[in-house]
């Protein structure tokens, strides 16, 4: 009788341990895993179980937010007739293809570093990814686009739409899509006059 009771208690505890040890990909997250130290990645669909990296020193799991995030870029650029301006660009972006994005931002995944934890990366972890993947492309596109723009006749909404369109063409193969861009020019006193 006592053996049956102990067996029953152990089976209940084992079931609870098994159920709590399963991780599932959530709808507001994009989970990618690698079992070969980041050489190849696999996306786990929402609702599917996320495999554990037990006894694999090369197992990596990156949980990427599946919702829009904000970023900004500040730099100095030249406009038509050698007019220099300080540019501040605020943008809202979404990671549309985590498999392509992780190829560009490999540093987000670290072998067995909290690989079996449940939560997404701290949003501050994406600051470096923004700088390397998004800001650099927006800056390159902007500098090329602004060279032909006259600051006096500049239509801000038109240039924002153009910048959004061209930037998205560059960022799409990298797994990123910009949702909107807000552009601000800060001119020095001499240029303003």
Coordinates of N, CA, C and O in Angstrom, one line a residue:
X1 N 0.8 -1.2 0.0 CA 0.0 0.0 0.0 C 0.9 1.3 0.0 O 0.6 2.2 -0.7
X2 N 1.9 1.2 0.9 CA 2.8 2.4 1.0 C 3.6 2.6 -0.3 O 3.9 3.7 -0.7
X3 N 4.0 1.5 -1.0 CA 4.7 1.5 -2.2 C 3.9 2.2 -3.3 O 4.3 3.0 -4.1
X4 N 2.6 1.8 -3.4 CA 1.7 2.3 -4.4 C 1.5 3.8 -4.2 O 1.4 4.6 -5.1
X5 N 1.4 4.2 -2.9 CA 1.2 5.7 -2.6 C 2.5 6.5 -3.0 O 2.4 7.5 -3.6
X6 N 3.7 5.9 -2.7 CA 4.9 6.6 -3.1 C 5.0 6.6 -4.6 O 5.5 7.6 -5.2
X7 N 4.7 5.6 -5.3 CA 4.7 5.5 -6.7 C 3.8 6.5 -7.4 O 4.1 7.2 -8.3
X8 N 2.6 6.7 -6.8 CA 1.6 7.6 -7.2 C 2.2 9.1 -7.1 O 2.1 9.9 -8.0
X9 N 2.7 9.4 -5.9 CA 3.3 10.7 -5.6 C 4.4 11.0 -6.6 O 4.5 12.1 -7.2
X10 N 5.3 10.0 -6.8 CA 6.4 10.2 -7.8 C 5.9 10.5 -9.2 O 6.5 11.3 -10.0
X11 N 4.9 9.7 -9.6 CA 4.4 9.9 -11.0 C 3.7 11.3 -11.1 O 3.9 11.9 -12.1
X12 N 3.1 11.8 -10.1 CA 2.5 13.1 -10.1 C 3.6 14.1 -10.2 O 3.5 15.1 -11.0
X13 N 4.6 14.0 -9.3 CA 5.7 15.0 -9.4 C 6.5 14.9 -10.7 O 6.9 16.0 -11.2
X14 N 6.6 13.7 -11.2 CA 7.3 13.6 -12.5 C 6.5 14.3 -13.6 O 7.0 14.9 -14.5
X15 N 5.2 14.1 -13.6 CA 4.3 14.8 -14.6 C 4.4 16.3 -14.5 O 4.4 17.0 -15.5
X16 N 4.4 16.8 -13.2 CA 4.4 18.2 -13.0 C 5.8 18.7 -13.5 O 5.9 19.8 -14.2
X17 N 6.9 18.1 -13.2 CA 8.2 18.5 -13.7 C 8.3 18.5 -15.2 O 8.8 19.4 -15.8
X18 N 7.7 17.5 -15.8 CA 7.7 17.4 -17.3 C 6.9 18.5 -17.9 O 7.3 19.1 -18.9
X19 N 5.7 18.8 -17.3 CA 4.9 19.8 -17.9 C 5.5 21.2 -17.7 O 5.4 22.1 -18.6
X20 N 6.1 21.4 -16.6 CA 6.8 22.8 -16.4 C 8.1 22.9 -17.2 O 8.5 24.0 -17.3
X21 N 8.7 21.8 -17.6 CA 9.9 21.9 -18.3 C 9.8 22.2 -19.8 O 10.7 22.5 -20.5
X22 N 8.5 22.1 -20.3 CA 8.3 22.4 -21.7 C 8.2 23.9 -21.9 O 7.4 24.6 -21.2
X23 N 8.8 24.4 -22.9 CA 8.7 25.8 -23.4 C 8.0 25.8 -24.7 O 8.3 24.9 -25.5
X24 N 7.1 26.7 -24.8 CA 6.4 26.9 -26.1 C 6.7 28.2 -26.7 O 6.8 29.2 -25.9
X25 N 6.8 28.3 -28.0 CA 6.9 29.6 -28.6 C 5.6 30.4 -28.5 O 4.6 29.9 -28.8
X26 N 5.7 31.6 -28.0 CA 4.5 32.5 -27.8 C 4.3 33.3 -29.1 O 5.2 33.6 -29.9
X27 N 3.0 33.8 -29.2 CA 2.7 34.5 -30.4 C 3.3 35.9 -30.5 O 3.5 36.4 -31.6
X28 N 3.8 36.5 -29.4 CA 4.4 37.8 -29.4 C 6.0 37.7 -29.4 O 6.7 38.6 -29.2
X29 N 6.4 36.4 -29.7 CA 7.9 36.2 -29.8 C 8.2 35.4 -31.1 O 7.3 34.6 -31.5
X30 N 9.4 35.5 -31.6 CA 9.9 34.7 -32.7 C 11.1 34.0 -32.1 O 12.1 34.6 -31.7
X31 N 11.0 32.7 -32.0 CA 12.0 31.9 -31.4 C 12.8 31.2 -32.6 O 12.3 30.5 -33.4
X32 N 14.2 31.4 -32.5 CA 15.0 30.6 -33.4 C 16.1 29.9 -32.6 O 16.5 30.4 -31.6
X33 N 16.4 28.7 -33.0 CA 17.3 27.8 -32.3 C 18.4 27.3 -33.3 O 18.1 27.2 -34.5
X34 N 19.5 27.0 -32.7 CA 20.6 26.4 -33.5 C 21.2 25.3 -32.6 O 21.5 25.5 -31.4
X35 N 21.5 24.2 -33.2 CA 22.2 23.1 -32.4 C 23.7 23.0 -32.8 O 24.4 22.1 -32.4
X36 N 24.1 23.9 -33.7 CA 25.5 23.8 -34.2 C 26.2 25.1 -34.1 O 26.9 25.6 -35.0
X37 N 26.1 25.7 -33.0 CA 26.8 27.0 -32.6 C 26.5 28.1 -33.6 O 27.3 29.0 -33.9
X38 N 25.3 28.2 -34.1 CA 24.8 29.3 -35.0 C 25.2 29.1 -36.5 O 25.0 30.1 -37.2
X39 N 25.6 28.0 -36.9 CA 25.9 27.8 -38.3 C 24.6 27.7 -39.1 O 24.5 28.3 -40.2
X40 N 23.6 27.0 -38.5 CA 22.3 27.0 -39.1 C 21.2 27.3 -38.1 O 21.5 26.9 -36.9
X41 N 20.2 27.9 -38.5 CA 19.1 28.3 -37.5 C 17.8 27.7 -38.0 O 17.5 27.5 -39.2
X42 N 16.9 27.4 -37.0 CA 15.6 26.9 -37.3 C 14.6 27.8 -36.5 O 14.8 28.1 -35.4
X43 N 13.5 28.2 -37.2 CA 12.5 29.0 -36.6 C 11.4 28.0 -36.0 O 11.0 27.1 -36.6
X44 N 11.0 28.3 -34.7 CA 10.0 27.6 -34.0 C 8.7 28.4 -34.2 O 8.6 29.5 -33.8
X45 N 7.7 27.8 -34.8 CA 6.4 28.5 -34.9 C 5.7 28.7 -33.6 O 5.8 27.9 -32.7
X46 N 4.8 29.7 -33.6 CA 4.1 30.0 -32.3 C 3.2 28.8 -31.9 O 2.6 28.2 -32.8
X47 N 3.3 28.4 -30.7 CA 2.5 27.3 -30.2 C 3.3 26.0 -30.2 O 2.9 25.0 -29.5
X48 N 4.4 25.9 -30.9 CA 5.2 24.7 -31.0 C 6.2 24.7 -29.8 O 6.6 25.7 -29.3
X49 N 6.5 23.4 -29.4 CA 7.5 23.3 -28.3 C 8.9 23.7 -28.8 O 9.3 23.4 -29.9
X50 N 9.6 24.3 -27.9 CA 10.9 24.7 -28.1 C 11.9 23.7 -27.6 O 11.8 23.3 -26.4
X51 N 12.7 23.1 -28.5 CA 13.6 22.0 -28.0 C 14.6 22.5 -26.9 O 15.0 23.7 -26.9
X52 N 14.9 21.6 -26.0 CA 15.9 21.9 -25.0 C 17.3 21.6 -25.5 O 17.5 20.7 -26.3
X53 N 18.3 22.3 -25.0 CA 19.7 22.1 -25.4 C 20.4 21.2 -24.4 O 21.6 21.5 -24.2
X54 N 19.8 20.2 -23.9 CA 20.5 19.4 -22.9 C 21.7 18.7 -23.5 O 21.7 18.1 -24.5
X55 N 22.8 18.8 -22.8 CA 24.1 18.2 -23.1 C 24.7 18.6 -24.5 O 25.5 17.9 -25.1
X56 N 24.2 19.7 -25.1 CA 24.8 20.2 -26.3 C 25.4 21.6 -26.0 O 24.7 22.6 -25.9
X57 N 26.8 21.6 -26.0 CA 27.4 22.9 -25.7 C 27.2 23.9 -26.8 O 27.5 25.1 -26.5
X58 N 26.8 23.5 -27.9 CA 26.6 24.5 -29.0 C 25.2 24.9 -29.2 O 24.8 25.6 -30.2
X59 N 24.3 24.5 -28.3 CA 22.9 24.8 -28.5 C 22.7 26.3 -28.2 O 23.2 26.9 -27.3
X60 N 21.9 27.0 -29.1 CA 21.6 28.4 -29.0 C 20.1 28.6 -29.2 O 19.6 28.0 -30.1
X61 N 19.6 29.5 -28.4 CA 18.2 29.9 -28.6 C 18.1 31.4 -28.5 O 18.6 32.0 -27.5
X62 N 17.5 32.0 -29.4 CA 17.3 33.5 -29.4 C 15.8 33.7 -29.5 O 15.1 33.2 -30.4
X63 N 15.2 34.5 -28.6 CA 13.8 34.9 -28.6 C 13.8 36.3 -29.0 O 14.2 37.2 -28.2
X64 N 13.2 36.6 -30.1 CA 13.1 37.9 -30.7 C 11.7 38.4 -30.6 O 10.7 37.7 -30.9
X65 N 11.5 39.7 -30.1 CA 10.1 40.2 -30.0 C 9.4 40.2 -31.4 O 10.0 40.5 -32.4
X66 N 8.2 39.8 -31.3 CA 7.3 39.8 -32.6 C 6.3 41.0 -32.5 O 5.1 40.8 -32.6
X67 N 6.8 42.1 -32.2 CA 6.0 43.4 -32.2 C 6.9 44.5 -32.6 O 8.1 44.4 -32.5
X68 N 6.3 45.6 -33.0 CA 7.1 46.8 -33.4 C 8.0 47.3 -32.3 O 7.6 47.4 -31.2
X69 N 9.2 47.7 -32.7 CA 10.2 48.4 -31.8 C 10.6 49.7 -32.3 O 10.5 49.9 -33.5
X70 N 11.1 50.6 -31.5 CA 11.5 51.9 -31.9 C 13.0 52.0 -31.9 O 13.7 51.4 -31.2
X71 N 13.5 52.9 -32.8 CA 14.9 53.2 -32.9 C 15.1 54.6 -33.4 O 14.2 55.2 -33.8
X72 N 16.3 55.0 -33.4 CA 16.6 56.4 -33.9 C 18.1 56.4 -34.4 O 18.9 55.6 -34.0
X73 N 18.3 57.3 -35.3 CA 19.6 57.5 -35.9 C 19.9 59.0 -36.0 O 19.0 59.8 -36.3
X74 N 21.1 59.4 -35.6 CA 21.5 60.8 -35.6 C 22.9 60.9 -36.3 O 23.8 60.2 -36.0
X75 N 22.9 61.8 -37.3 CA 24.2 62.0 -38.0 C 24.2 63.3 -38.8 O 23.2 64.0 -38.8
X76 N 25.3 63.7 -39.3 CA 25.5 64.9 -40.1 C 25.5 64.5 -41.5 O 26.2 63.5 -41.9
X77 N 24.8 65.2 -42.4 CA 24.7 64.9 -43.8 C 24.8 66.2 -44.6 O 24.7 67.3 -44.1
X78 N 25.1 66.0 -45.9 CA 25.2 67.2 -46.8 C 23.9 67.2 -47.7 O 23.5 66.1 -48.2
X79 N 23.4 68.4 -47.9 CA 22.3 68.5 -48.9 C 22.8 69.2 -50.1 O 24.0 69.5 -50.2
X80 N 21.9 69.6 -51.0 CA 22.3 70.2 -52.2 C 23.0 71.5 -51.9 O 22.7 72.2 -50.9
X81 N 24.0 71.9 -52.8 CA 24.8 73.1 -52.6 C 25.6 73.1 -51.4 O 25.8 74.2 -50.7
X82 N 26.1 72.0 -50.9 CA 27.0 71.8 -49.8 C 26.4 72.3 -48.5 O 27.1 72.7 -47.6
X83 N 25.1 72.3 -48.3 CA 24.5 72.6 -47.1 C 24.6 71.5 -46.1 O 24.2 70.3 -46.4
X84 N 25.2 71.7 -44.9 CA 25.3 70.6 -43.9 C 24.2 70.7 -42.9 O 23.8 71.8 -42.5
X85 N 23.7 69.6 -42.5 CA 22.6 69.6 -41.5 C 22.8 68.4 -40.6 O 23.3 67.3 -41.0
X86 N 22.4 68.6 -39.4 CA 22.4 67.5 -38.4 C 21.0 66.9 -38.6 O 20.0 67.5 -38.5
X87 N 20.9 65.5 -38.8 CA 19.7 64.8 -39.1 C 19.4 63.9 -37.9 O 20.2 63.2 -37.4
X88 N 18.1 63.9 -37.5 CA 17.6 63.0 -36.5 C 16.5 62.2 -37.1 O 15.5 62.8 -37.5
X89 N 16.6 60.9 -37.2 CA 15.6 60.1 -37.8 C 15.1 59.1 -36.7 O 15.8 58.4 -36.1
X90 N 13.8 59.2 -36.4 CA 13.1 58.2 -35.5 C 12.4 57.3 -36.4 O 11.8 57.7 -37.4
X91 N 12.4 56.0 -36.0 CA 11.7 55.0 -36.9 C 11.1 53.9 -36.0 O 11.5 53.7 -34.8
X92 N 10.2 53.2 -36.6 CA 9.5 52.1 -35.9 C 9.7 50.9 -36.9 O 9.5 51.0 -38.1
X93 N 10.2 49.8 -36.3 CA 10.6 48.7 -37.2 C 10.0 47.4 -36.6 O 9.8 47.3 -35.4
X94 N 9.9 46.4 -37.5 CA 9.5 45.1 -37.1 C 10.5 44.1 -37.7 O 10.9 44.3 -38.9
X95 N 10.7 43.0 -37.0 CA 11.6 42.0 -37.6 C 10.6 41.0 -38.2 O 9.9 40.3 -37.6
X96 N 10.7 40.9 -39.5 CA 9.7 40.2 -40.3 C 10.2 38.8 -40.6 O 9.4 37.8 -40.8
X97 N 11.5 38.6 -40.7 CA 12.1 37.3 -41.0 C 13.3 37.0 -40.0 O 14.4 37.5 -40.2
X98 N 13.0 36.4 -38.9 CA 14.0 36.2 -37.8 C 15.2 35.4 -38.3 O 16.3 35.6 -37.9
X99 N 15.0 34.5 -39.3 CA 16.1 33.7 -39.8 C 17.1 34.6 -40.6 O 18.3 34.4 -40.5
X100 N 16.6 35.5 -41.3 CA 17.5 36.4 -42.1 C 18.2 37.4 -41.1 O 19.3 37.8 -41.2
X101 N 17.4 37.9 -40.1 CA 17.8 38.9 -39.2 C 19.0 38.4 -38.3 O 20.0 39.0 -38.1
X102 N 18.8 37.1 -37.9 CA 19.9 36.5 -37.0 C 21.2 36.3 -37.7 O 22.2 36.4 -37.1
X103 N 21.1 36.2 -39.0 CA 22.4 36.1 -39.8 C 23.1 37.4 -39.8 O 24.4 37.4 -39.8
X104 N 22.4 38.5 -39.7 CA 23.1 39.8 -39.6 C 23.5 40.2 -38.2 O 24.4 40.9 -38.0
X105 N 22.7 39.7 -37.2 CA 23.0 40.1 -35.8 C 23.3 38.8 -35.0 O 22.7 38.5 -34.0
X106 N 24.4 38.1 -35.4 CA 24.7 36.9 -34.8 C 25.1 37.0 -33.3 O 25.0 36.1 -32.6
X107 N 25.5 38.2 -33.0 CA 26.0 38.4 -31.6 C 24.8 38.3 -30.6 O 25.0 38.2 -29.4
X108 N 23.5 38.3 -31.1 CA 22.4 38.1 -30.2 C 22.3 36.8 -29.6 O 21.8 36.6 -28.5
X109 N 22.8 35.8 -30.3 CA 22.8 34.4 -29.8 C 24.2 34.0 -29.2 O 25.2 34.2 -29.9
X110 N 24.2 33.5 -28.0 CA 25.4 33.0 -27.4 C 25.2 31.6 -27.0 O 24.2 31.2 -26.4
X111 N 26.1 30.7 -27.3 CA 26.0 29.3 -27.0 C 25.8 29.0 -25.5 O 26.6 29.5 -24.7
X112 N 24.7 28.4 -25.3 CA 24.3 27.9 -23.9 C 24.2 29.1 -22.9 O 24.2 28.8 -21.7
X113 N 24.1 30.3 -23.3 CA 24.0 31.4 -22.3 C 22.5 31.6 -22.2 O 21.8 32.2 -23.0
X114 N 21.9 31.1 -21.1 CA 20.5 31.2 -20.8 C 19.7 30.6 -22.0 O 18.6 31.0 -22.3
X115 N 20.3 29.6 -22.6 CA 19.6 29.0 -23.8 C 18.3 28.4 -23.5 O 17.4 28.3 -24.3
X116 N 18.1 27.9 -22.2 CA 16.8 27.3 -21.9 C 15.9 28.2 -21.1 O 14.9 27.8 -20.6
X117 N 16.3 29.5 -21.0 CA 15.4 30.4 -20.3 C 14.2 30.7 -21.2 O 14.2 30.5 -22.4
X118 N 13.1 31.2 -20.6 CA 11.9 31.3 -21.3 C 11.7 32.7 -22.0 O 11.1 32.8 -23.0
X119 N 12.3 33.7 -21.4 CA 12.0 35.1 -21.8 C 12.8 35.5 -23.1 O 13.8 35.0 -23.5
X120 N 12.2 36.6 -23.6 CA 12.9 37.2 -24.8 C 14.1 38.0 -24.3 O 14.2 38.3 -23.1
X121 N 14.9 38.4 -25.2 CA 16.1 39.2 -24.9 C 15.6 40.6 -24.4 O 14.6 41.1 -24.8
X122 N 16.4 41.1 -23.5 CA 16.2 42.5 -23.1 C 16.2 43.4 -24.3 O 17.1 43.3 -25.1
X123 N 15.2 44.3 -24.4 CA 15.2 45.2 -25.5 C 16.5 46.0 -25.8 O 16.8 46.3 -26.9
X124 N 17.3 46.2 -24.7 CA 18.6 46.9 -24.9 C 19.5 46.1 -25.7 O 20.5 46.6 -26.3
X125 N 19.3 44.7 -25.7 CA 20.2 43.9 -26.5 C 20.1 44.2 -28.0 O 21.0 43.9 -28.8
X126 N 18.9 44.8 -28.4 CA 18.7 45.1 -29.8 C 19.3 46.4 -30.2 O 19.3 46.7 -31.4
X127 N 19.8 47.2 -29.3 CA 20.5 48.4 -29.6 C 21.6 48.2 -30.6 O 21.8 48.9 -31.6
X128 N 22.5 47.2 -30.3 CA 23.6 46.9 -31.2 C 23.1 46.4 -32.5 O 23.7 46.8 -33.6
X129 N 22.1 45.6 -32.5 CA 21.5 45.1 -33.8 C 21.0 46.3 -34.6 O 21.2 46.3 -35.8
X130 N 20.3 47.2 -34.0 CA 19.8 48.4 -34.7 C 20.9 49.1 -35.3 O 20.9 49.5 -36.5
X131 N 22.0 49.3 -34.6 CA 23.2 50.1 -35.1 C 23.8 49.4 -36.3 O 24.2 50.0 -37.2
X132 N 24.0 48.1 -36.2 CA 24.7 47.3 -37.2 C 23.8 47.1 -38.4 O 24.3 47.1 -39.5
X133 N 22.5 46.8 -38.2 CA 21.7 46.3 -39.3 C 20.8 47.5 -39.9 O 20.8 47.7 -41.1
X134 N 20.2 48.2 -39.0 CA 19.2 49.2 -39.5 C 19.8 50.6 -39.7 O 19.8 51.2 -40.8
X135 N 20.4 51.2 -38.6 CA 21.0 52.5 -38.7 C 21.9 52.7 -39.8 O 21.9 53.7 -40.5
X136 N 22.8 51.8 -40.0 CA 23.8 51.9 -41.0 C 23.2 52.0 -42.4 O 23.5 52.8 -43.2
X137 N 22.2 51.2 -42.7 CA 21.5 51.2 -44.0 C 20.7 52.5 -44.2 O 20.7 53.1 -45.2
X138 N 20.0 52.9 -43.1 CA 19.2 54.2 -43.2 C 20.2 55.3 -43.5 O 19.9 56.2 -44.3
X139 N 21.3 55.4 -42.8 CA 22.3 56.4 -43.0 C 22.8 56.5 -44.4 O 22.9 57.5 -45.0
X140 N 23.2 55.3 -45.0 CA 23.7 55.2 -46.3 C 22.6 55.7 -47.3 O 22.9 56.5 -48.2
X141 N 21.4 55.2 -47.2 CA 20.3 55.6 -48.1 C 20.1 57.1 -48.0 O 19.9 57.8 -49.0
X142 N 20.0 57.6 -46.7 CA 19.7 59.0 -46.5 C 20.8 59.9 -47.1 O 20.4 60.9 -47.8
X143 N 22.0 59.6 -46.9 CA 23.1 60.5 -47.4 C 23.0 60.6 -48.9 O 23.3 61.6 -49.5
X144 N 22.7 59.5 -49.6 CA 22.6 59.5 -51.0 C 21.4 60.2 -51.5 O 21.5 61.0 -52.5
X145 N 20.3 60.1 -50.8 CA 19.1 60.7 -51.1 C 19.1 62.2 -50.9 O 18.6 63.0 -51.7
X146 N 19.7 62.7 -49.8 CA 19.7 64.1 -49.5 C 20.6 64.9 -50.3 O 20.5 66.2 -50.4
X147 N 21.6 64.4 -51.0 CA 22.5 65.1 -51.8 C 21.8 66.0 -52.9 O 22.4 67.0 -53.3
X148 N 20.7 65.5 -53.3 CA 20.0 66.2 -54.4 C 18.8 67.1 -53.9 O 18.0 67.6 -54.6
X149 N 18.7 67.2 -52.6 CA 17.5 67.9 -52.0 C 18.0 69.3 -51.5 O 18.9 69.5 -50.8
X150 N 17.2 70.3 -52.0 CA 17.4 71.7 -51.6 C 16.6 71.9 -50.3 O 15.4 71.7 -50.2
X151 N 17.3 72.4 -49.3 CA 16.8 72.6 -48.0 C 15.6 73.6 -48.0 O 14.7 73.5 -47.2
X152 N 15.7 74.6 -48.9 CA 14.7 75.6 -49.0 C 13.3 75.0 -49.5 O 12.3 75.4 -49.0
X153 N 13.4 74.2 -50.5 CA 12.2 73.7 -51.2 C 11.9 72.3 -50.8 O 11.0 71.6 -51.4
X154 N 12.5 71.8 -49.7 CA 12.3 70.4 -49.3 C 10.9 70.2 -48.7 O 10.4 70.9 -47.9
X155 N 10.2 69.2 -49.3 CA 8.9 68.7 -48.8 C 9.2 67.6 -47.8 O 9.5 66.5 -48.2
X156 N 9.0 67.8 -46.5 CA 9.4 66.9 -45.5 C 8.6 65.6 -45.6 O 9.2 64.5 -45.5
X157 N 7.3 65.6 -45.8 CA 6.6 64.4 -45.9 C 6.9 63.5 -47.1 O 7.0 62.3 -47.1
X158 N 7.2 64.2 -48.2 CA 7.6 63.5 -49.4 C 9.0 62.8 -49.3 O 9.2 61.7 -49.7
X159 N 9.9 63.5 -48.6 CA 11.3 62.9 -48.4 C 11.2 61.8 -47.4 O 11.9 60.8 -47.6
X160 N 10.3 61.9 -46.4 CA 10.1 60.8 -45.4 C 9.6 59.6 -46.1 O 10.0 58.4 -45.9
X161 N 8.6 59.8 -47.0 CA 8.0 58.6 -47.8 C 9.0 58.0 -48.7 O 9.1 56.8 -48.8
X162 N 9.8 58.8 -49.3 CA 10.8 58.3 -50.2 C 11.9 57.5 -49.5 O 12.3 56.4 -49.9
X163 N 12.3 58.1 -48.3 CA 13.3 57.4 -47.5 C 12.8 56.1 -46.9 O 13.5 55.1 -46.9
X164 N 11.5 56.1 -46.5 CA 10.9 54.8 -46.0 C 10.9 53.8 -47.1 O 11.3 52.6 -46.9
X165 N 10.5 54.2 -48.3 CA 10.4 53.2 -49.4 C 11.8 52.6 -49.8 O 12.0 51.4 -49.9
X166 N 12.8 53.5 -50.0 CA 14.1 53.1 -50.4 C 14.8 52.2 -49.3 O 15.4 51.2 -49.5
X167 N 14.6 52.7 -48.0 CA 15.2 51.9 -46.9 C 14.6 50.6 -46.8 O 15.3 49.6 -46.5
X168 N 13.3 50.4 -47.0 CA 12.6 49.1 -46.9 C 13.1 48.2 -48.0 O 13.3 47.0 -47.7
X169 N 13.4 48.7 -49.1 CA 14.0 47.9 -50.2 C 15.3 47.3 -49.8 O 15.7 46.1 -50.1
X170 N 16.1 48.1 -49.1 CA 17.5 47.6 -48.6 C 17.3 46.7 -47.4 O 18.1 45.7 -47.3
X171 N 16.4 47.0 -46.5 CA 16.3 46.2 -45.3 C 15.5 44.9 -45.4 O 15.7 44.0 -44.6
X172 N 14.6 44.8 -46.4 CA 13.8 43.6 -46.6 C 14.6 42.3 -46.7 O 14.2 41.3 -46.0
X173 N 15.7 42.2 -47.5 CA 16.4 41.0 -47.5 C 17.1 40.6 -46.2 O 17.6 39.5 -46.0
X174 N 17.2 41.6 -45.2 CA 17.8 41.4 -44.0 C 16.8 41.0 -42.9 O 17.2 40.9 -41.7
X175 N 15.5 40.9 -43.3 CA 14.5 40.4 -42.3 C 13.9 41.5 -41.5 O 13.3 41.3 -40.5
X176 N 14.0 42.8 -42.0 CA 13.5 43.9 -41.2 C 12.6 44.8 -42.1 O 12.9 44.9 -43.3
X177 N 11.6 45.3 -41.5 CA 10.7 46.2 -42.2 C 10.4 47.5 -41.4 O 10.1 47.4 -40.2
X178 N 10.6 48.6 -42.0 CA 10.3 49.9 -41.3 C 8.8 50.2 -41.4 O 8.3 50.1 -42.5
X179 N 8.2 50.5 -40.3 CA 6.8 50.9 -40.4 C 6.5 52.3 -40.6 O 5.6 52.7 -41.3
X180 N 7.4 53.2 -40.0 CA 7.3 54.6 -40.4 C 8.7 55.3 -40.0 O 9.5 54.7 -39.3
X181 N 8.9 56.4 -40.6 CA 10.1 57.2 -40.3 C 9.6 58.7 -40.1 O 8.8 59.2 -40.8
X182 N 10.3 59.3 -39.1 CA 10.1 60.7 -38.8 C 11.4 61.4 -38.9 O 12.4 60.9 -38.3
X183 N 11.5 62.4 -39.7 CA 12.8 63.1 -40.1 C 12.8 64.5 -39.5 O 11.8 65.2 -39.7
X184 N 13.9 64.9 -38.9 CA 14.1 66.2 -38.4 C 15.5 66.7 -38.8 O 16.5 66.1 -38.6
X185 N 15.5 67.9 -39.4 CA 16.8 68.6 -39.8 C 17.0 69.7 -38.8 O 16.2 70.5 -38.5
X186 N 18.3 69.7 -38.3 CA 18.7 70.8 -37.4 C 19.8 71.5 -38.1 O 20.9 71.0 -38.3
X187 N 19.6 72.7 -38.5 CA 20.5 73.5 -39.3 C 21.3 74.5 -38.3 O 20.7 75.0 -37.3
X188 N 22.5 74.8 -38.7 CA 23.2 75.8 -37.9 C 22.7 77.2 -38.2 O 21.9 77.4 -39.1
X189 N 23.1 78.1 -37.4 CA 22.5 79.5 -37.4 C 22.7 80.2 -38.8 O 21.8 80.8 -39.4
X190 N 23.9 80.0 -39.4 CA 24.2 80.6 -40.7 C 23.3 80.1 -41.8 O 22.8 80.8 -42.6
X191 N 23.1 78.7 -41.8 CA 22.2 78.1 -42.8 C 20.8 78.6 -42.6 O 20.1 78.8 -43.6
X192 N 20.3 78.7 -41.4 CA 18.9 79.1 -41.1 C 18.7 80.5 -41.7 O 17.6 80.8 -42.2
X193 N 19.6 81.4 -41.6 CA 19.4 82.7 -42.1 C 19.5 82.8 -43.6 O 18.8 83.5 -44.2

